[in-house]
Amino acid sequence: MESQFVLFPGRHHVLTRFQAGYLTGFPDSTIIWAVTSANHANTKRNPVPFHRREAAIERFSVLAGLRSLVVPVFDTAPTDRFAEVTLKNVTVATGITLTPQNTVVACSTPSVSALYERLGFPVAGVESDITPEPERPWDVLLRLAAGDRRWRELAHPATTDVFDRYRLEDSVRTVVNDPVVGDEGGLTPTRDYRTYAEAFADAAGRKWDLVRPHVRPGRIVDIGCGAGSVLERADQEPALRESDLIGVEIARHLYDECVHKKAQGVFQNANVYFYRRNVLGGAIFPPRSIDTTLTFALTHEIWSYGDRMASVRAFAQAIYDHTAPGGVWINSDVCGPDGKDRPVHLTLTATDGRNPSSVRSELAELSSSEVAAHVSALSTRARLDRFAADYRFPFSFTAVGDTTVELPFGDAMDFLTRKDYTDNWLSETQEQFCGLEFADWKSLLTDIGFELDPASETTRNDWIVDNRLAPVASLTTPAGDPVDWPVTHAFLVARRPLNT
């Protein structure tokens, strides 16, 4: 079919030899590459950044003798108007209006093709036009991720050249095979990152005041930096104006906010850098290169989404390895109570909400607001049943009365410290707060080689006790003796000795 333009929408992470032969079948047309999810990178669904995809497309076009235009299309929420959105992007970026009279759409995805056909555009099926059907670009990328070297035979030389020059093969393999990060670059698909960013910003001043006396100038890294709020405080310190401030964040939404802040001039220090990395994927910095490492509310996530103690130990070892002699790791996080495995009796109020006769079997089909409304309406005792159904870790209890249960001390606190997080319920129930108690931390850090500073301590959030726990719950030993509310947080200042 003769046409002035060929609209070729897709993510275009990998270009194939087949595509080159197919597109040369439109010799007098301009190929318009609508690169979707152009604002995404380092996610399972979009492992290659747009500028690398664009570079490969331009080289592909030269080698194949094609006249091409590349148009970035930012990711949007699912919509049946995706075709219209893409066409408008093309018009804004190029000034060209694509119509059914001057354009054929090249697309092998039936659901996407249908959107353009509904608008009257003729569609060329690309791979689906051929029998037997050749491998599609995503299949080739999955070969790469699996270590199958045949991907190089199927990919176009433009892609292999860009991947080789920019060392993308290993990074793509790491991202696609990452067992922790979801398709869209977060820890869980149910997490509301706007809420998290706001919470990080609200607590940044308190966090910085806590760690500031122990920070060693030089190269300062905040791992799990969120939206960069603590580094904003560090940026305001005159004594650190010659220091490098480095943020590492795994969640795409939060990393993007860090980059946006830097672009908007929020940071005055010229040496502020952000990296999007999974700290469980291996070393990030060279040995003995970092003076201060900060981690806030991170290690319980490493425990929860990794292999528990093995992952936390590997993380602590990686920090020790990258810490300069005399450098420091400052870690603030939740922790389990002392003696977390001993049994306790937990009595909960059942008059502060609904007490359904059974636990609803599945919440995943509900929206986040519907989940929040459902859980918020439950009594504290009913929320325990809900928590046991949704919690990702082994969790059981024995009823010893209408509103009293027996369970390990750590499990009791895991429920009590999570029961009010209804806005992110399905995310919060994926994490374990009380996996490690303070004695576990002391043993781990000294075994690796750190020296524990006397400033290291445990604390209890008395506001939570007074406002969230004591009004609706009480703890006793199995014999009936009262149990004090335990510590809830650990503050650890671990230094690498100067002579190591």
Coordinates of C-alpha atoms in Angstrom, one line a residue:
M1 CA 0.0 0.0 0.0
E2 CA 1.4 3.4 -1.0
S3 CA 1.3 6.0 1.7
Q4 CA 3.1 9.2 2.5
F5 CA 3.6 8.1 6.2
V6 CA 3.9 4.9 8.1
L7 CA 3.1 5.3 11.8
F8 CA 5.0 2.7 13.8
P9 CA 3.9 2.8 17.4
G10 CA 5.6 0.7 20.0
R11 CA 8.2 0.7 22.8
H12 CA 11.0 -0.2 20.4
H13 CA 13.5 -1.4 23.0
V14 CA 14.9 -3.8 20.4
L15 CA 14.9 -3.4 16.6
T16 CA 15.1 -6.5 14.5
R17 CA 16.5 -7.5 11.2
F18 CA 12.9 -8.5 10.2
Q19 CA 11.7 -5.0 10.8
A20 CA 14.3 -3.6 8.5
G21 CA 13.2 -5.8 5.7
Y22 CA 9.6 -5.2 6.3
L23 CA 9.8 -1.4 6.5
T24 CA 11.8 -1.1 3.3
G25 CA 8.6 -2.3 1.7
F26 CA 7.4 1.3 2.0
P27 CA 10.1 2.9 -0.1
D28 CA 8.5 6.4 -0.6
S29 CA 7.1 6.8 2.9
T30 CA 8.4 8.5 6.0
I31 CA 8.4 6.2 9.0
I32 CA 7.1 7.9 12.1
W33 CA 8.3 6.0 15.2
A34 CA 6.0 6.7 18.0
V35 CA 8.1 5.6 21.0
T36 CA 5.6 4.8 23.8
S37 CA 6.5 4.9 27.5
A38 CA 9.3 7.3 26.5
N39 CA 9.4 8.7 30.1
H40 CA 10.1 5.2 31.5
A41 CA 13.4 3.5 32.0
N42 CA 14.9 0.8 34.2
T43 CA 11.6 -1.0 34.6
K44 CA 10.8 -4.6 33.6
R45 CA 8.3 -3.3 31.0
N46 CA 10.6 -0.5 29.8
P47 CA 14.3 -1.4 30.6
V48 CA 15.9 0.9 28.0
P49 CA 15.7 4.8 28.3
F50 CA 14.2 6.7 25.4
H51 CA 17.4 8.4 24.3
R52 CA 19.1 5.1 23.8
R53 CA 16.0 3.8 21.9
E54 CA 16.1 6.9 19.8
A55 CA 19.8 6.5 19.0
A56 CA 19.2 3.0 17.8
I57 CA 16.2 4.0 15.6
E58 CA 18.3 6.8 14.0
R59 CA 21.2 4.4 13.2
F60 CA 18.7 1.7 12.1
S61 CA 17.2 4.2 9.6
V62 CA 20.5 5.2 8.1
L63 CA 21.6 1.5 7.7
A64 CA 18.3 0.5 6.2
G65 CA 18.0 3.5 4.0
L66 CA 14.8 4.8 5.7
R67 CA 13.5 8.3 6.2
S68 CA 12.4 8.5 9.8
L69 CA 11.0 10.8 12.4
V70 CA 11.1 9.8 16.1
V71 CA 8.4 11.0 18.4
P72 CA 8.4 10.4 22.2
V73 CA 5.0 9.4 23.7
F74 CA 4.8 9.6 27.5
D75 CA 3.1 6.8 29.4
T76 CA -0.6 7.4 30.1
A77 CA -3.2 5.6 32.2
P78 CA -4.9 2.8 30.3
T79 CA -7.4 4.4 27.9
D80 CA -9.3 3.4 24.8
R81 CA -8.2 6.7 23.3
F82 CA -4.6 5.7 23.1
A83 CA -4.6 6.1 19.3
E84 CA -5.9 9.6 19.5
V85 CA -3.3 10.5 22.1
T86 CA -0.5 9.2 20.0
L87 CA -1.7 11.0 16.9
K88 CA -1.8 14.3 18.8
N89 CA 1.7 13.7 20.1
V90 CA 2.9 13.3 16.5
T91 CA 1.2 16.6 15.5
V92 CA 2.6 18.5 18.4
A93 CA 6.2 17.2 17.9
T94 CA 6.4 17.4 14.1
G95 CA 3.5 19.6 12.8
I96 CA 2.3 16.7 10.7
T97 CA -1.3 15.7 10.8
L98 CA -1.7 12.0 10.2
T99 CA -5.0 10.9 8.5
P100 CA -6.3 7.6 7.1
Q101 CA -5.7 9.1 3.7
N102 CA -2.0 9.8 4.1
T103 CA -0.9 7.1 6.7
V104 CA -0.8 3.4 7.2
V105 CA -0.3 2.2 10.8
A106 CA 2.3 -0.6 11.2
C107 CA 1.3 -2.6 14.3
S108 CA 1.3 -6.3 15.2
T109 CA -0.6 -6.0 18.5
P110 CA -4.3 -6.7 17.8
S111 CA -5.7 -4.6 20.6
V112 CA -3.7 -1.5 19.5
S113 CA -4.4 -2.1 15.8
A114 CA -8.1 -2.1 16.6
L115 CA -7.9 1.4 18.1
Y116 CA -6.5 2.8 14.8
E117 CA -8.9 0.8 12.7
R118 CA -11.7 2.3 14.6
L119 CA -10.5 5.7 13.4
G120 CA -10.4 4.5 9.8
F121 CA -6.6 3.9 9.5
P122 CA -5.4 1.0 7.3
V123 CA -3.1 -1.3 9.3
A124 CA -0.1 -3.3 8.3
G125 CA 0.4 -6.3 10.6
V126 CA 4.3 -6.4 10.6
E127 CA 5.2 -9.7 12.1
S128 CA 1.6 -10.9 12.0
D129 CA 1.6 -10.5 8.2
I130 CA 4.1 -13.4 7.9
T131 CA 3.6 -17.1 8.2
P132 CA 5.3 -18.6 10.2
E133 CA 5.4 -15.5 12.3
P134 CA 8.9 -14.2 13.1
E135 CA 10.0 -13.4 16.6
R136 CA 8.8 -10.1 17.9
P137 CA 11.1 -7.5 19.4
W138 CA 10.0 -8.3 23.0
D139 CA 10.7 -12.0 22.4
V140 CA 14.2 -11.0 21.3
L141 CA 14.7 -8.9 24.4
L142 CA 13.6 -11.8 26.6
R143 CA 16.3 -14.0 24.9
L144 CA 18.8 -11.4 25.9
A145 CA 17.5 -11.4 29.5
A146 CA 17.8 -15.2 29.5
G147 CA 21.4 -15.2 28.4
D148 CA 20.5 -16.6 25.0
R149 CA 23.2 -15.2 22.6
R150 CA 20.9 -15.8 19.6
W151 CA 19.3 -12.5 20.4
R152 CA 22.2 -10.9 18.5
E153 CA 21.3 -12.8 15.3
L154 CA 17.7 -11.6 15.4
A155 CA 18.4 -8.0 16.5
H156 CA 19.3 -5.4 14.0
P157 CA 23.0 -4.3 14.0
A158 CA 21.8 -0.8 15.1
T159 CA 20.5 -2.2 18.3
T160 CA 23.5 -4.4 19.0
D161 CA 25.8 -1.5 18.3
V162 CA 24.0 0.8 20.8
F163 CA 23.7 -1.9 23.4
D164 CA 27.4 -2.7 23.1
R165 CA 28.6 1.0 23.2
Y166 CA 26.5 1.9 26.1
R167 CA 26.8 -1.4 28.0
L168 CA 23.1 -2.0 28.1
E169 CA 23.1 -5.8 27.8
D170 CA 23.9 -6.4 31.5
S171 CA 21.6 -3.6 32.8
V172 CA 18.7 -4.9 30.7
R173 CA 19.3 -8.4 31.9
T174 CA 19.4 -7.2 35.6
V175 CA 16.2 -5.1 35.3
V176 CA 14.1 -7.8 33.5
N177 CA 15.2 -10.5 35.9
D178 CA 14.9 -8.5 39.1
P179 CA 12.9 -10.5 41.6
V180 CA 12.0 -7.4 43.6
V181 CA 11.0 -4.6 41.3
G182 CA 7.6 -4.8 39.6
D183 CA 6.9 -4.1 35.9
E184 CA 6.5 -0.4 36.5
G185 CA 9.5 0.1 38.6
G186 CA 8.2 0.0 42.2
L187 CA 8.3 -2.5 45.0
T188 CA 4.6 -3.2 44.9
P189 CA 1.9 -2.3 42.4
T190 CA -0.4 -1.1 45.2
R191 CA 1.9 1.5 46.7
D192 CA 0.7 5.1 46.6
Y193 CA 4.0 6.9 46.0
R194 CA 2.5 10.3 46.3
T195 CA 1.6 9.5 50.0
Y196 CA 5.1 8.2 50.6
A197 CA 6.7 11.3 49.0
E198 CA 4.6 13.6 51.2
A199 CA 5.5 11.5 54.3
F200 CA 9.3 11.7 53.5
A201 CA 9.1 15.5 53.1
D202 CA 7.2 15.9 56.4
A203 CA 9.8 13.9 58.3
A204 CA 13.0 15.1 56.5
G205 CA 13.8 17.8 59.2
R206 CA 13.5 15.3 62.0
K207 CA 15.6 12.7 60.2
W208 CA 18.3 15.2 59.4
D209 CA 18.5 16.5 63.0
L210 CA 18.9 12.9 64.1
V211 CA 21.8 12.0 61.8
R212 CA 23.6 15.3 61.4
P213 CA 25.9 15.0 64.4
H214 CA 27.3 11.7 63.0
V215 CA 27.7 12.6 59.3
R216 CA 31.2 12.6 58.0
P217 CA 31.8 15.1 55.1
G218 CA 33.0 13.8 51.8
R219 CA 30.9 11.5 49.7
I220 CA 27.5 11.2 51.4
V221 CA 25.0 8.7 50.1
D222 CA 21.3 8.4 51.0
I223 CA 20.2 4.9 49.9
G224 CA 16.5 4.7 49.5
C225 CA 16.4 8.5 49.3
G226 CA 12.7 8.7 48.4
A227 CA 12.1 12.1 46.8
G228 CA 15.4 13.5 48.0
S229 CA 14.1 15.4 51.0
V230 CA 16.9 14.5 53.4
L231 CA 19.5 15.4 50.8
E232 CA 17.8 18.8 50.5
R233 CA 18.6 19.4 54.2
A234 CA 22.1 18.3 53.7
D235 CA 22.4 20.7 50.8
Q236 CA 21.7 23.5 53.2
E237 CA 24.6 22.7 55.5
P238 CA 27.5 25.1 55.0
A239 CA 29.9 22.5 56.4
L240 CA 28.9 20.1 53.6
R241 CA 29.2 22.5 50.6
E242 CA 32.3 20.7 49.3
S243 CA 30.7 17.2 49.8
D244 CA 29.2 15.1 47.1
L245 CA 25.5 14.4 47.8
I246 CA 24.3 11.2 46.2
G247 CA 20.8 9.7 46.2
V248 CA 19.9 6.1 45.3
E249 CA 16.3 5.2 44.8
I250 CA 14.7 2.1 43.4
A251 CA 11.1 3.4 42.8
R252 CA 10.7 5.0 39.4
H253 CA 8.1 7.5 40.7
L254 CA 10.4 8.8 43.5
Y255 CA 13.5 8.8 41.4
D256 CA 11.7 10.9 38.8
E257 CA 10.8 13.4 41.5
C258 CA 14.5 13.6 42.6
V259 CA 15.6 14.4 39.0
H260 CA 12.8 16.9 38.7
K261 CA 13.9 18.7 41.8
K262 CA 17.5 18.9 40.6
A263 CA 16.3 20.2 37.2
Q264 CA 14.3 22.9 39.0
G265 CA 17.3 24.2 40.9
V266 CA 16.2 22.9 44.4
F267 CA 19.8 22.0 45.2
Q268 CA 22.5 24.6 45.4
N269 CA 25.4 22.2 45.6
A270 CA 26.7 21.4 42.1
N271 CA 27.7 17.9 43.2
V272 CA 24.3 16.3 43.7
Y273 CA 23.7 13.1 41.8
F274 CA 20.8 10.6 41.7
Y275 CA 21.0 6.9 40.6
R276 CA 18.1 4.5 40.0
R277 CA 19.4 1.2 41.4
N278 CA 18.3 -1.9 43.2
V279 CA 20.7 -2.2 46.1
L280 CA 20.1 -6.0 46.2
G281 CA 21.5 -6.2 42.7
G282 CA 25.1 -5.9 43.9
A283 CA 27.7 -3.2 44.6
I284 CA 26.9 0.3 43.5
F285 CA 30.1 2.2 44.6
P286 CA 33.8 1.3 44.5
P287 CA 35.4 -0.1 47.6
R288 CA 36.3 2.4 50.4
S289 CA 34.8 5.3 48.4
I290 CA 31.9 6.5 50.6
D291 CA 32.3 8.6 53.8
T292 CA 28.7 8.5 55.0
T293 CA 25.9 6.2 54.1
L294 CA 22.3 7.1 55.3
T295 CA 19.4 4.6 55.3
F296 CA 16.0 5.4 56.6
A297 CA 13.2 2.8 56.8
L298 CA 15.0 0.7 54.2
T299 CA 16.5 -2.3 55.8
H300 CA 13.1 -3.8 56.8
E301 CA 12.2 -3.6 53.1
I302 CA 15.5 -5.4 52.1
W303 CA 14.5 -8.1 54.7
S304 CA 11.0 -8.3 53.4
Y305 CA 11.5 -8.3 49.7
G306 CA 14.8 -10.1 49.6
D307 CA 15.9 -13.3 51.4
R308 CA 15.5 -12.0 54.9
M309 CA 18.7 -12.3 56.9
A310 CA 20.8 -13.3 53.9
S311 CA 19.8 -10.2 52.0
V312 CA 20.3 -7.9 55.0
R313 CA 23.7 -9.3 55.6
A314 CA 24.7 -9.0 52.0
F315 CA 23.5 -5.4 52.0
A316 CA 25.4 -4.6 55.2
Q317 CA 28.5 -6.2 53.8
A318 CA 28.2 -4.1 50.6
I319 CA 28.0 -1.0 52.7
Y320 CA 31.0 -2.0 54.8
D321 CA 32.9 -2.6 51.5
H322 CA 32.1 0.8 50.0
T323 CA 32.7 2.7 53.3
A324 CA 36.1 4.4 53.6
P325 CA 38.1 3.7 56.7
G326 CA 36.7 5.9 59.5
G327 CA 33.5 6.3 57.5
V328 CA 30.0 5.7 58.9
W329 CA 26.8 4.0 58.1
I330 CA 23.8 5.6 59.9
N331 CA 20.7 3.4 59.8
S332 CA 17.3 4.4 61.2
D333 CA 14.5 1.8 60.9
V334 CA 11.8 -0.1 62.7
C335 CA 12.8 -3.1 64.7
G336 CA 11.3 -6.0 66.6
P337 CA 10.9 -6.1 70.4
D338 CA 13.5 -7.6 72.6
G339 CA 12.6 -11.3 72.9
K340 CA 10.4 -11.1 69.8
D341 CA 9.8 -14.9 69.7
R342 CA 8.4 -15.3 73.2
P343 CA 4.6 -15.8 73.4
V344 CA 2.3 -13.1 74.6
H345 CA -1.5 -12.6 75.0
L346 CA -2.9 -9.8 72.9
T347 CA -6.3 -8.4 73.7
L348 CA -8.1 -6.3 71.1
T349 CA -11.2 -4.1 71.1
A350 CA -14.0 -5.5 69.0
T351 CA -16.5 -2.6 69.5
D352 CA -14.8 0.0 67.3
G353 CA -15.9 -1.3 63.9
R354 CA -17.5 -4.1 62.0
N355 CA -17.0 -7.8 62.9
P356 CA -17.9 -9.8 59.8
S357 CA -18.5 -13.5 60.3
S358 CA -15.8 -14.3 57.8
V359 CA -12.8 -12.7 56.1
R360 CA -13.5 -11.4 52.6
S361 CA -11.5 -13.8 50.4
E362 CA -9.9 -11.3 48.1
L363 CA -9.1 -7.6 48.1
A364 CA -6.9 -7.4 45.0
E365 CA -9.9 -6.8 42.7
L366 CA -10.8 -3.6 44.7
S367 CA -9.4 -0.1 44.1
S368 CA -7.0 1.2 46.7
S369 CA -9.7 3.6 48.0
E370 CA -12.2 0.6 48.3
V371 CA -9.6 -1.4 50.2
A372 CA -8.9 1.5 52.6
A373 CA -12.7 1.9 53.2
H374 CA -13.1 -1.8 53.8
V375 CA -10.3 -2.2 56.2
S376 CA -11.0 1.1 58.0
A377 CA -14.6 -0.1 58.8
L378 CA -13.3 -3.2 60.6
S379 CA -12.9 -3.4 64.4
T380 CA -9.4 -3.8 65.7
R381 CA -10.1 -7.5 66.4
A382 CA -11.5 -8.0 62.9
R383 CA -8.4 -6.3 61.4
L384 CA -6.2 -9.0 63.0
D385 CA -8.1 -11.6 60.9
R386 CA -7.8 -9.4 57.9
F387 CA -4.1 -8.9 58.5
A388 CA -3.5 -12.7 58.9
A389 CA -5.2 -13.2 55.5
D390 CA -3.2 -10.6 53.7
Y391 CA 0.2 -10.7 55.4
R392 CA 2.9 -12.2 53.2
F393 CA 4.8 -13.9 56.1
P394 CA 3.9 -16.9 58.1
F395 CA 1.4 -15.6 60.7
S396 CA -0.9 -17.5 63.0
F397 CA -2.4 -17.1 66.4
T398 CA -4.5 -19.1 68.9
A399 CA -7.7 -17.7 70.3
V400 CA -7.7 -17.8 74.1
G401 CA -10.9 -15.8 74.6
D402 CA -13.4 -13.8 72.6
T403 CA -11.0 -10.9 72.0
T404 CA -7.7 -12.3 73.2
V405 CA -5.2 -14.3 71.2
E406 CA -1.8 -15.9 71.9
L407 CA 1.0 -15.3 69.4
P408 CA 4.8 -14.4 69.3
F409 CA 5.6 -10.9 70.6
G410 CA 7.1 -9.8 67.3
D411 CA 4.1 -10.9 65.3
A412 CA 1.8 -9.0 67.7
M413 CA 3.8 -5.8 67.2
D414 CA 3.9 -6.4 63.4
F415 CA 0.1 -6.3 63.4
L416 CA -0.2 -3.4 65.9
T417 CA 2.3 -1.2 64.1
R418 CA 0.5 -1.8 60.7
K419 CA -3.1 -1.9 61.6
D420 CA -3.8 1.7 60.9
Y421 CA -2.0 1.9 57.5
T422 CA -5.2 1.4 55.6
D423 CA -4.3 3.7 52.7
N424 CA -1.6 1.3 51.6
W425 CA -2.9 -1.8 53.2
L426 CA -2.0 -4.3 50.4
S427 CA 1.5 -2.8 50.2
E428 CA 2.1 -2.7 53.9
T429 CA 1.1 -6.3 54.4
Q430 CA 4.0 -7.3 52.1
E431 CA 6.5 -6.1 54.7
Q432 CA 7.7 -7.3 58.0
F433 CA 8.8 -4.7 60.6
C434 CA 9.9 -7.0 63.4
G435 CA 12.2 -9.4 61.6
L436 CA 15.2 -8.2 63.5
E437 CA 15.6 -7.0 67.1
F438 CA 18.4 -4.8 68.4
A439 CA 20.5 -7.7 69.5
D440 CA 20.4 -9.1 66.0
W441 CA 21.6 -5.9 64.6
K442 CA 24.5 -5.6 67.1
S443 CA 25.6 -9.1 66.3
L444 CA 25.4 -8.6 62.5
L445 CA 27.2 -5.3 62.4
T446 CA 30.1 -6.3 64.6
D447 CA 30.5 -9.7 62.8
I448 CA 30.9 -7.9 59.5
G449 CA 33.6 -5.6 61.0
F450 CA 31.8 -2.4 62.0
E451 CA 32.2 -0.7 65.4
L452 CA 28.9 0.3 66.9
D453 CA 28.9 3.9 68.2
P454 CA 27.6 4.5 71.7
A455 CA 24.9 6.7 70.1
S456 CA 23.2 3.6 68.8
E457 CA 20.0 3.0 70.6
T458 CA 16.4 1.8 70.5
T459 CA 13.4 4.0 70.9
R460 CA 9.7 3.7 71.3
N461 CA 7.2 6.0 69.5
D462 CA 5.1 7.0 72.5
W463 CA 2.7 9.0 70.3
I464 CA 1.8 5.7 68.6
V465 CA 1.5 3.9 71.9
D466 CA -0.8 6.6 73.4
N467 CA -2.9 7.2 70.4
R468 CA -3.0 4.0 68.3
L469 CA -2.1 1.1 70.6
A470 CA -3.1 1.6 74.2
P471 CA -6.7 2.7 73.5
V472 CA -7.6 -0.5 71.6
A473 CA -5.1 -3.2 72.7
S474 CA -3.2 -4.6 75.7
L475 CA -0.4 -7.1 76.2
T476 CA 0.2 -9.7 78.9
T477 CA 2.3 -12.8 79.4
P478 CA 0.4 -16.1 79.1
A479 CA 0.3 -16.1 82.9
G480 CA -1.5 -12.7 82.9
D481 CA 1.3 -10.4 83.9
P482 CA 1.2 -7.0 82.1
V483 CA 3.8 -6.5 79.3
D484 CA 5.1 -3.0 78.7
W485 CA 4.9 -1.6 75.2
P486 CA 8.2 -2.5 73.6
V487 CA 10.7 -0.5 71.6
T488 CA 9.7 0.1 68.0
H489 CA 12.7 1.7 66.3
A490 CA 16.5 1.2 66.1
F491 CA 19.0 3.9 65.5
L492 CA 22.4 2.5 64.5
V493 CA 25.7 4.4 64.0
A494 CA 28.2 1.9 62.6
R495 CA 31.8 3.0 61.8
R496 CA 34.4 1.2 59.8
P497 CA 37.6 1.2 61.8
L498 CA 40.4 3.5 60.5
N499 CA 42.9 0.6 60.3
T500 CA 40.8 -1.6 58.0

